[in-house]
Structure formats: structure tokens, C-alpha cells
Amino acid sequence: MYRSKNCGELRLKDVGQKITLSGWIQKSRDLGGLTFTDVRDRYGITQLVFNMDENPELCEKARRLGREFVIQASGTVRERSSKNASRSTGDIEIEVNELTVLNESKVPPFTIEDETDGGDDLRMKYRYLDLRRTPLQQNIIFRSKLALETRKYLDSQDFVEVETPFLIKSTPEGARDFVVPSRLNQGQFYALPQSPQTFKPTLMLGGLDKHFQILKCFRDEDLRADRQPEFTQIDCEMSFVHIEDILNTFEGLAKHLFKTTLQIELPDFPRMSYDEALEKYGSDKPDLRFGMAFTELNEQAKGKDFSVFDQAEIIVGFVAEGIAETYSNKDMKDLTEWVQRPQIGAKGLVYIKWMDDDSIKSTIGKFYNDDTLKSWFALMGGKKGDVIFIMSGETDKTRKQLNELRLEMGKKLNLIKPGYFKPLWVIDFPLLEWDEESGRFHAMHHPFTSPKKEDIPRMLNGDHETMKNLRADAYDLVINGSEIGGGSIRIHDRALQSRNFDLLGFTKEEAEYQFGFLMGAFEYGAPPHGGIAFGFDRLCAVMNGQSSIRDFIAFPKNNQGRDMMIDAPSLIHEQQLIESGIKLADPKK
Amino acid sequence: MYRSKNCGELRLKDVGQKITLSGWIQKSRDLGGLTFTDVRDRYGITQLVFNMDENPELCEKARRLGREFVIQASGTVRERSSKNASRSTGDIEIEVNELTVLNESKVPPFTIEDETDGGDDLRMKYRYLDLRRTPLQQNIIFRSKLALETRKYLDSQDFVEVETPFLIKSTPEGARDFVVPSRLNQGQFYALPQSPQTFKPTLMLGGLDKHFQILKCFRDEDLRADRQPEFTQIDCEMSFVHIEDILNTFEGLAKHLFKTTLQIELPDFPRMSYDEALEKYGSDKPDLRFGMAFTELNEQAKGKDFSVFDQAEIIVGFVAEGIAETYSNKDMKDLTEWVQRPQIGAKGLVYIKWMDDDSIKSTIGKFYNDDTLKSWFALMGGKKGDVIFIMSGETDKTRKQLNELRLEMGKKLNLIKPGYFKPLWVIDFPLLEWDEESGRFHAMHHPFTSPKKEDIPRMLNGDHETMKNLRADAYDLVINGSEIGGGSIRIHDRALQSRNFDLLGFTKEEAEYQFGFLMGAFEYGAPPHGGIAFGFDRLCAVMNGQSSIRDFIAFPKNNQGRDMMIDAPSLIHEQQLIESGIKLADPKK
């Protein structure tokens, strides 16, 4: 037996017990007569004491312990004279009478503490040491608990977890596939799944009417910060359901997860149409943790000889509370420069301050008198002491730019309380997106997404312009401004699917080539169905108020797609190439 | 709302209720005035009734329903006049007043019934139809439940589920890797994991002292029946443990799974050494559901002028009860021919019958008198009416051949009761296997497997012959003659690991090349640890008394590694090859 207790569980009530602990040396303090050594495992840290007077040999041995040595120590629990309130075991210590070094350790390349001195690259290379740090370990343990609670909830709702294959077929749509040469079928390739999207409807056809899976998916994209070539999804599909059934089921899942892992009871989730989200927040994933919703001012602001506004497609702004006196001209100039950076690309920023002395200070005072501007405050829900920010220009761009400013002001004004969650269903997405460049429609979600029932007649008979305004039974779950999941009800009617393919510009042959297997399968009694998928890595991060998914993945890859710890990808043997039926395009490499 | 109830839940107590069902048409019987239609979903089958007198239009509509049409039917639950006891809903039927065809279906290529008329290939191609069959659906649902219960149990034991990467590094040992060309690192390749064996110790180094995962693994082997290129494992690793801790923890898991999914309380598992398993059953995975253990007869049978026995390294047999009178000479001849087939390759089969009239009939009566042969019955636990089967020759081969005969007799004599489970830990495997051909030792489990503590001094100082007899802290879980799982305690001591590499014939450079990353990592305080992995597909099959794992995999591949449903692997676009930095070795393909 290597241990009778772990390093996180001993308390005052255990004083007098003979126990054995195992773990890693966190640090040692040699105070001459006494040596204090902290031993750490996954559960916590416990202080060991060695007494030079009572057992000089053992104390000498303890003094030779280096950081991260693995030890086993037996002794008696006793009350500490100087307690450590910041540690759960801080009331006790162990008077050691037996010490075994189970393994030595080289000096680690960075400190194994909550705040480490290791840089990203070093921490990725020595991930096994980074994982010893409590914050990372807690993230990984949280992830495990979140996955289990997901499964428990979905099981309670009669969902069946079905594993779908990883060696599948490459499909020309979507992102780039990772491909896998087949040795037994030379010249042919498997692809790793970007999602189980072929198999989810297939399982619905198979009658497994509630299906889910927590699985790895793969996308060979150029990696941006916080994108991973392999990532984890919760993928779900249900038969014989309307949109309400799906939203209720998965709102239930989200509530269950927050309750069981964070002890937070979420109220019912508000719902907002895609159009409203763009109008009010300039984003299809608005962060509702703070206000500053947009108001459009076209009616109020046009025709007053201010040519910038007169030429704009949209004039839109929001109110920032209580900063009229505190935000200096310099602050306003900085903000203006911030929105003018190429990443945001705004032409400028109009502000209107309503000062405490009732005066108005504004960059557009020339064109609008104070009473007019005060009436804008009234319209927009502002008051004395507040500031209105306004942008103008082409609608889509301007809303996006103002959204960036809103998020920035939310941060600057500390409006985002930690541990506060604002979930939201965004619904009624457009069915089709018109792409000017290619002169054709694209599916906003995917080509099997169903239009809303009330839009079907317009879809079957409408003109080109009508098609731009069709709404889909598609939905996203947004939490704190992050898209956590999304999905749609699928078309199960053949005529409607055919019309959709027509609208998307597929010939019969193209549709057959790209979707042939599914279209064939759908002829054997496809039930009405719909689904949703959640980004599991992102969900973990958002629930912990963190922005990086990397710290919730045990072994992430870097921005070049490399696993720095095991040094993959790597060269392979010539024999492996031969067996796979492939050659390197550039054999010098 | 598509349905208010499912097709498996209505009972007599529901009579009079207005309900709505959705599902697939199983079959229809048109009895003139009445039409009976069975509608099926995942939960069961319910009978619908349409009455020509009361609602001719609806009845006509019902008559046009084909097999596998998807329908929605509303009506009233009523008691059936002729009940169907073989069906859970057999006491009721639905008097339908509203019928909607949600989707039509082509006639399926095979019948969707428990016993289908579809062959293997057809069922694989139309897997989504095969999945509608209750037996397959129940298998998949069982699998889902088994995975959930595995997770619940391991969670209750403080295990953390950690996902390890799928895009890893190709390693030269073990089976053939599936490789994945890297676009961002041209000329380099990822490999898909054959197991998470690099990451399990890494997580132990990271302090996550109890880790598990249910994950897909990949092996590019020539496929035999019932081998799959992708398969699922339960992979577990624990730190600060001895072998007892592992066996107890996972015996607990197995008991929990049998109890929660099959309602079977298993008694404590017996343990048997590898040597004993071979001596008594000629196999390291003995089927203990029946007896017929082996007895060696070298002492008794040698030196009696029977040259076959005199020249044999081993003479070994078992008793088959009560068949002396029923097994004819012809039966014995058939059995002899059966063991002489090339698949088994025995030279011959000796039998001794103790007849009811107390006479002995035997193929070796010339060399041994009746009293001698009766004394063998006494020694082997046989009696009048029984038969002794004996084989002789080189020890390993002979035991294997006799094992085959034992298993065959177990089947022939119906000794294997369905629903009966006999788990067993096989322990004390040899550490090293001597390979005559290459003239070197191989690791029986893997190169990090620890010898048993009491064998360490012999390992460090012993001669060549001693090395052949070293035992490992390795273990297999065997149920009903199938190896369900296996693992070992790992070496965490550097000197011992170095000695093991020496014995395995690795130079320092080779060891560094093959295991460099892990050896480097182990220098930073590796804890004592060990693990186990279970074949999840096999576990599902064995727990259901079935021999094929395919029927527990939603989308299996055939013996050529093809997914016949989606037709993968397949050709890919030239552009994908270029982006992956590879060319086909034979571009004609």
C-alpha cells in the first residue's frame, strides 16, 4: 500500500492518526532544528515535519529531497502551531517517522505552482509537468465532470450514445479533410470526420430516435489562436421533433450542467431572432451580461446637413452610462483611434456627452442643437451624465464595428461580473445567404436545414428577393457572447429538399455526387428530425470564465498543428509510405 | 408535437386515453371491414385499427400504407379482443381517427424483423435499415448503457476521464499505424493511436492519479473475421498502486457492469497463474464454465513400451463424463480426424472408455492393462461410464491441441449454459518470451512491464535461463474463455528499466529512439503506476453471449476494411493530394 490517505483530506479531527501519504515534493524549508516539507498530489498539499533532535538521520534524508521528488511518508497527524488558513489541510501537519524516496526528479524547467514562470512553449513541451499545476489539473477534472453530467442528463432523457466511425469518406464540402491512405485499398483514402453529419441522420433513419455522442472531430484548417485541428463536440440528433422539443431538451441540458458543476440555477433562456440580435447588438452572438443595446437614428439624424449621416445607410448608437464627466477628450480620441484600427476599420466615432452642468459636448454640435441631442438621449434611454456613441455607414459593417465598441466599453467599464452567465437562444436564422461574388445562394447552416413552416409556401413559389428573407428552423445557443452550440431541424420532405438544392444551384448530378448516399437513404422512410452540436472545449472555457480552450485540453497542439510534447507530426519510414501506396510529393523533405 | 406516447408504453390501464404515435409501418393486414396496422419505433410495436364502416376514407388511406412508411396516428386506446401475449403492448390497440403520412418508403431490400432474410453484405450496405431491427438496436442500446455504467463506476472511484489526442506520432513498435499526412508540416505524418500508451504514463506523471478513457483505437492489420481497423477500448491507469489495488478496482468495475446491466451478482473472481492456466487448460484464457481440467500422465504412462508416449515431452488428458456408452467408435474416429485437421494439427488422439460392464476399451490397451487404466481414471477424477482423452508430444503444442478438444467437447456435450458467466484473473505472466528465431527476448506485455517484486533480485543478477522464468506483474481478465482486458504494473525505477531494455536487446540508442520521449519524461519524478485496458466491443459481445463484435458496432467495416454503407475508403481529389504533400505510388489507380 503506497498511501492510506491523500494529501488533501487530513483535518484537525484526524490528529493522532497514523497515516501514509505519497506524492511530489512541492518545497522544503530547513529551519535548522526542523525541516518542513510540503508534499503534493491531485487532492492537495500536506506539510511534513522532520525533527533534527528526534531523528537526525531521517531529517538529513528529508533535507536532501529535491523539488518534484516522489516520496512516500508515514507518520502521525498532529495539530500545527501556526496554522495556514489558505490551505484545506492547513490546520495539521505530519510528524514523519518513515520516508521512502520512490523516485528522484531533475529540476523542472519551470515552477510547478498556480502562477508558473514557464512560457507557453515550455509548458506545451513539458505538458506532463504543467499538468501537475493545480489550475490546469482543475480544468481537466472539470472537463471530465462536465462530460459525465452531459451523459447522465442525456441518458435520463432516453438518449443513446452511439459511436460513429472515424475512418470515413472524404466529402468535398466544408473545411479541408485530414485524409488517411488505405493500405488494403491502395490509391484510396479515408477521411477523418469534421462532424458526424452523415451518421446522425443515418441513425435517425435507423430508428434510434434520440442519439448523442461526445466525440473528437477534425478540421485541417490554417490554425488561428485558439483553434485546434482536433476538437471535441457534443453531437445530438432527435426524431419526431419540432424546434420547441429541441430547444427545451437542450436548455435542460445546459441548466443541468450549470447546476451540477457550478451550483448555478439558470433561469429560462431568452430567445432572440437573428434579425433582432443584429439590430440590437450588431452580432448573432450578443453578450447579454451588460446592456448598451443599439438604437437606430436614421429618422432623427438624417436631413440635418451632416453629410456623413446623410450618406450613410445606417446611423446607430448606444448609451454608455455615467462617463460624461470621467471620459476626457483624450479618452474619446483614444477610443476613436481604437475603432479606426484596421482590425475594426470604422471611419470615425461620433460621441455626445450630457454633462452635469446640463451642457452637451459633442463632435456633431454644429449640425444638431442641444435640445435635439437631448431628445436622442431620451429616445435611447440615456440621461444626464451619460455618453452616446454613434457610428454610421453601410449597415452590416457599421453594426459589426459598433458591436466591437460595445464589447470594449463593457470591458472598460467593468460591466462584466465574473461568475455571471447570460445564455440566449438565437433563432430564425436566414435559410439562404446570397453571395454577390459567386452570384449564388449558400446554405447559412447546411443544405438539409429546414425553412420555418410558415415560410415554406414563399420558398416554393417566391421570387429571388423573397428567397433572401426566408427564415430557417436553425438555432444557436449563445452564452456570454460565445457561440456554444448550434443546429437545425432537417428537411425530411423530398420536394422541399429538391427545391432547396435548386436554390443552392446544385444540378441533379452535383447533388447526387455530394449527397448521394444520404439522398438514397432518405428514400427508405426518413423520419422528421433535427439536431444540435456543442463545442465542448469552448463550453468548458466559457463556464469557467476563461478565454482559451487550450487550458481545457490535456494535450493541445500549437498554432502550427504540432504536438510539442511528443514532437508530432514526424517523418515516417519509407516502408510505411510503400505500404500506404503513397510517395512524398517532395522527397527531399 | 409528433407524438404523445411511444409505441412501446401503452397498457390496459391507458384504455380510453387519446394519444398520438409516430413510427414506421411494420406490416398491415387488410381483413375487409377492418385494417390492422402495426407501427414500430425504438420502444416497441403498437397495433392500429381502421374501420371501413366507420371511416372508409381513413381506412382506404391506411390500406395504401407500405412497409416502412413513416406515419403519425392519433386515436383512442382500447382493449384488444384477441390479445397478443408476446408483445408488451399486446393487450391494447389504437382506434385511429387521424392519420398522417410523414414520409413514404421504397420497399426495403430485406425484411425488418428479428430474423431477417438479408445477407451480411446487404445488411452492411443498408445499415440504417438493419439498425431498425430490434436485436441490433438492443445491442447498440446495451453498448450505450455499458459505457455509461463504466463511467459512473470509475467516477465513483475518483477516476478522471481525460481525452488523449488522435493525431499523434508514428511509433515503430507494435502493429502497423494508420498515418495522416500533415499539410502544415509537409512531408511529415501524424499516426492514429493504436492505444493511448504514451499518454497514460504521461498523465500519471502529470499527477492525475486515476485516469480512464473510453476511446477509439486504430490498427492497420490484415483483417480477420471479427477484427475491426477501428475498435473501442476502456483504458485506465492508476498511480501509487500495487497489483492488488488494480485487480480490486477493476473486479469492482466488472461486478458493477454485470449488476447494473444484466442484474447478475458475480462472486469474487478466482485467480490463476499463467503457468497453472496452461497446465490445467492449455490456454491463458481458460473457459471455466465447465470442467475437464487437464491431468499430466508422464509419470504414469512412460516406460511401458508405448513409444509414442515414451518419446513425448508431455502426456496429458482430461475426463469427459458419462459418454463411454454413447460415444461410438465412429464418433471417436470423427473426433480424431477433427483434431488432425491442419487448423489443430494433432498427430492423433488416445481415448480410454470405462464401460458400464466395467470393461475398458482403449486405443492403448496393448500397452496398459485395465487396472492401470482404471487407476488413471482415479487419478484424473473419472469413473465408470466416463472417457479419458489423451494427447502427447511437444508440451506447448500438445496443450494447445488438447485445449481445442476440450472446448469442442464442452460444446458437443452442452456443458455451456447460456447466461452463465465465469470470470477469472490470469496473473503472473512471464516477463520475457524467448524467441528462438531472432535469438532474443521479447516483452510478453510491453517493455515497461514490471517484474514481480520477489523476482527483481533474480532479474538483476540471474543467468540466461533464469530470465526465461521471470514473472511479471501482468494480468488478464478472462470471461468465459475470452480475454476481456489486460494490463500490468509499470517499472518506475530507472535501473530496472535499463536492465529490462538490456535484456530485450535494445542498445541505448535504440531505446532512446523508440522510447526517448517517455524516458526523458520519467526523469521528472515518475510515480509508481499501472494500468489495464478492456476491449469494449468484445466485452459487449461476451456479456450478451454472442461471438461477433460486429453486431455491437453501429457502423462496422467489412473484412477488406471498407464501410459498405458510405463506400469508404474512396478516391480523393488531386488537389487534396497536392495539399497533403503526397502523390499516389501508382497513379493509374
Coordinates of N, CA and C in Angstrom, one line a residue, chain A residues 35 50 52 55-65:
Chain A
T35 N 12.8 20.6 9.8 CA 12.6 20.7 8.3 C 11.1 20.5 8.0
F50 N 10.1 17.2 10.0 CA 11.2 16.3 10.4 C 11.9 17.0 11.5
M52 N 15.3 17.4 13.8 CA 16.7 17.0 13.8 C 17.1 16.4 15.2
N55 N 15.2 12.7 15.3 CA 15.6 11.7 14.3 C 16.5 12.3 13.2
P56 N 17.7 12.5 13.6 CA 18.7 13.2 12.7 C 18.8 12.6 11.4
E57 N 18.8 11.2 11.4 CA 19.1 10.5 10.1 C 18.0 10.8 9.1
L58 N 16.7 10.7 9.6 CA 15.5 10.9 8.8 C 15.5 12.4 8.3
C59 N 15.9 13.3 9.2 CA 15.8 14.7 8.9 C 16.9 15.0 7.8
E60 N 18.0 14.4 7.9 CA 19.1 14.6 6.9 C 18.5 14.1 5.5
K61 N 17.8 13.0 5.6 CA 17.3 12.4 4.3 C 16.3 13.4 3.7
A62 N 15.4 14.0 4.6 CA 14.4 14.9 4.1 C 15.1 16.1 3.5
R63 N 16.2 16.6 4.1 CA 16.9 17.8 3.6 C 17.4 17.5 2.2
R64 N 17.7 16.3 1.8 CA 18.2 16.0 0.5 C 17.1 15.9 -0.6
L65 N 15.9 16.0 -0.2 CA 14.8 15.9 -1.2 C 14.7 17.1 -2.1

